[in-house]
Amino acid sequence: MSKAIQAVRGMNDLLPDTVERWQRIEAIARDVLHAYGYREIRLPIVEKSELFARSIGSLTDIVEKEMYSFEDRSGDNLTLRPEGTAGCVRAGIENGFLHNQIQRLWYAGPMFRHERPQKGRYRQFHQMGVEAFGIDTPDIDAELIFLCARLWRALGLEGLGLQLNSLGTPESRAVYRRELMRYLETQRGNLDEDSLRRMDKNPLRILDSKNPAMQEVIAKAPSLFDHLDDAARAHFEKLGEYLGQAGIAFTVNPRLVRGLDYYTRTVFEWTTDRLGAQSTVCAGGRYDGLVEQLGGKPAPAAGFALGMERLAELLAHQDLGAQPARPQIYLVLLGASAEQQGLVLAERLRDAGLRIECNCGGGGLKAQLKRADRSGAHHALLLGEEEVRNNSVTVKNLRDSETQTQVAQNALIDFLKKMTERGEQP
Ligand code: HAM
């Protein structure tokens, strides 16, 4: 036997049980998004590499070392998208739906980053992302956070903490950057290798270091928050008021800097202590300069994205309600004439709105009942030689082996519907 090929490291198969859980999460999320007027947009997975260098920033970890980039057969430099915001802005400019307009959009799908895989961190992962364009005021920042909070409630998710910061304007950040650099110069001897590397290119990211040995240096660093310009400070305070009014608790974390360069003013992260090191479930903020930076007419914007793998892991033990993908009925077919009639009977029952898994590929009664049990169906319909002869079907309750009833085929749909009305499965 030749060696079996395995999946690419960090890229996981999502098996049906997981997919069904994800679909329930997505359905709940969709309802919440629609309750706020957000509309879905579907974007390409591959974009020109330049898009990400110009938006996420050429000195970020993502662009420097995590992108899946390649030259295609026409010699174009392309990249598997590492996130959704850049593509969404690109699409907005290209399709002309950003200029002087308010747009509330969401998207979902796979993203790709060549990170070191570990629990909660993968090379292909999935996000649901939300972007609001054209609104400059903190009411939309608040609305985005309300939307998250409503989603956590709808999912029955507790224990997520909200961290907030303001990064100010690019101008105020430049002033801060210089001051931070001066401080870090005095600390050179205490910086780890990663921080030394970031020192010249992206010193703000040093504040984000998780290395315990760096925490003292970070704690004593000047605070970005103290360097905010007045407008950014007022914006942040207003957001705090909105959140307070809505009873949403938050912590101001002046060290929260995010790993993408496009943010301005508000940034936030929802974190949990239940997922180990990969604790951020959802993150985002404002990116008022990005539309212009990518060649569009200036338009303010804010948004966030949640990580599906992390969210699903948190919800692994939660009952998210119905499992509509499971069949209600398994149709057992015994003998050639039953097989002959079976597929058509299954079609008739589906026409009546029932979910049927029909036995295909033959097999004896025992084997078929085993499959029926595994299908998750509540009832089996048995069609054998005798039933074919007298135009009937035997209805068998799979969860209570005692109950079995013969029903005439022309009365079957009525029978099954009445069963549903009585609150019994199916
Ligand atoms: P991000 O913080 O890079 O932001 O990613 C958002 C979320 O995606 C993270 O909080 C995490 O839950 C999930 N995530 C990121 N990388 C991985 C990974 N390797 N494996 C598993 N999950 C991961 C953005 O992507 C921004 N585009 C968010 C945004 C939208 N900002 C404004 N609008």
CSV table of C-alpha atoms and ligand atoms in Angstrom, one decimal, residues 56 62 66 82-86 107 111-116 118 120-132 258-260 262-263 268-270 278-287 301-311, ligand 1:
chain,number,residue,atom,x,y,z
A,56,ILE,CA,-2.0,45.6,6.9
A,62,ILE,CA,1.5,39.0,8.8
A,66,GLU,CA,2.9,34.8,7.4
A,82,PRO,CA,-4.8,36.6,5.6
A,83,GLU,CA,-7.9,38.7,6.6
A,84,GLY,CA,-11.0,40.2,5.2
A,85,THR,CA,-10.9,44.0,5.8
A,86,ALA,CA,-8.4,44.8,3.0
A,107,TYR,CA,-18.5,38.3,5.3
A,111,MET,CA,-8.2,33.1,5.9
A,112,PHE,CA,-4.6,32.0,5.6
A,113,ARG,CA,-1.6,32.8,7.8
A,114,HIS,CA,1.6,30.8,8.0
A,115,GLU,CA,1.8,30.9,11.8
A,116,ARG,CA,3.1,28.2,14.1
A,118,GLN,CA,-1.1,25.3,18.0
A,120,GLY,CA,-6.7,27.9,18.5
A,121,ARG,CA,-4.1,28.9,15.9
A,122,TYR,CA,-4.1,27.5,12.5
A,123,ARG,CA,-2.8,28.2,9.0
A,124,GLN,CA,-6.2,28.0,7.4
A,125,PHE,CA,-8.8,29.5,9.8
A,126,HIS,CA,-12.2,31.1,9.5
A,127,GLN,CA,-13.5,34.5,10.3
A,128,MET,CA,-16.9,36.2,10.4
A,129,GLY,CA,-16.1,39.8,9.8
A,130,VAL,CA,-18.2,43.0,10.0
A,131,GLU,CA,-17.4,46.3,8.5
A,132,ALA,CA,-19.2,49.6,8.7
A,258,ARG,CA,-3.2,45.1,17.4
A,259,GLY,CA,-1.1,43.4,14.8
A,260,LEU,CA,-2.4,45.3,11.7
A,262,TYR,CA,-4.4,50.3,9.5
A,263,TYR,CA,-6.1,51.1,12.9
A,268,PHE,CA,-10.9,46.5,20.9
A,269,GLU,CA,-10.6,42.8,21.7
A,270,TRP,CA,-12.9,40.2,23.3
A,278,GLN,CA,-4.9,32.0,21.9
A,279,SER,CA,-7.4,34.0,24.1
A,280,THR,CA,-8.7,36.5,21.6
A,281,VAL,CA,-12.0,35.4,20.1
A,282,CYS,CA,-12.9,38.6,18.4
A,283,ALA,CA,-11.1,41.8,17.6
A,284,GLY,CA,-11.3,45.0,15.6
A,285,GLY,CA,-11.5,48.7,15.6
A,286,ARG,CA,-11.5,51.9,13.5
A,287,TYR,CA,-9.5,52.3,10.3
A,301,ALA,CA,-14.7,52.9,8.7
A,302,ALA,CA,-14.8,50.5,11.7
A,303,GLY,CA,-15.3,46.8,12.1
A,304,PHE,CA,-14.2,43.5,13.7
A,305,ALA,CA,-13.7,39.9,12.9
A,306,LEU,CA,-14.3,36.8,15.1
A,307,GLY,CA,-12.4,33.6,14.9
A,308,MET,CA,-14.8,30.7,14.2
A,309,GLU,CA,-12.4,28.0,15.5
A,310,ARG,CA,-12.0,29.8,18.8
A,311,LEU,CA,-15.7,30.6,19.1
B,1,HAM,P1,-7.2,39.8,13.6
B,1,HAM,O1,-7.1,40.2,15.1
B,1,HAM,O2,-6.0,39.6,12.9
B,1,HAM,O3,-8.1,41.0,13.0
B,1,HAM,O4,-8.1,38.6,13.6
B,1,HAM,C1,-9.4,38.5,14.1
B,1,HAM,C2,-9.7,37.2,14.8
B,1,HAM,O5,-9.4,36.1,13.9
B,1,HAM,C3,-8.7,36.9,16.0
B,1,HAM,O6,-9.2,37.6,17.2
B,1,HAM,C4,-8.8,35.4,16.1
B,1,HAM,O7,-10.0,35.1,16.8
B,1,HAM,C5,-9.0,35.0,14.7
B,1,HAM,N1,-7.6,34.5,14.2
B,1,HAM,C6,-6.6,35.3,13.7
B,1,HAM,N2,-5.6,34.5,13.3
B,1,HAM,C7,-5.9,33.2,13.6
B,1,HAM,C8,-5.3,32.0,13.4
B,1,HAM,N3,-4.1,31.8,12.9
B,1,HAM,N4,-6.0,30.8,13.8
B,1,HAM,C9,-7.2,30.9,14.3
B,1,HAM,N5,-7.9,32.1,14.5
B,1,HAM,C10,-7.2,33.2,14.1
B,1,HAM,C11,-8.4,41.0,11.6
B,1,HAM,O8,-8.2,40.0,10.9
B,1,HAM,C12,-9.1,42.2,11.2
B,1,HAM,N6,-9.4,42.1,9.8
B,1,HAM,C13,-10.4,42.5,12.0
B,1,HAM,C14,-11.1,43.7,11.6
B,1,HAM,C15,-12.2,43.8,10.8
B,1,HAM,N7,-10.8,44.9,11.9
B,1,HAM,C16,-11.6,45.8,11.4
B,1,HAM,N8,-12.5,45.1,10.7
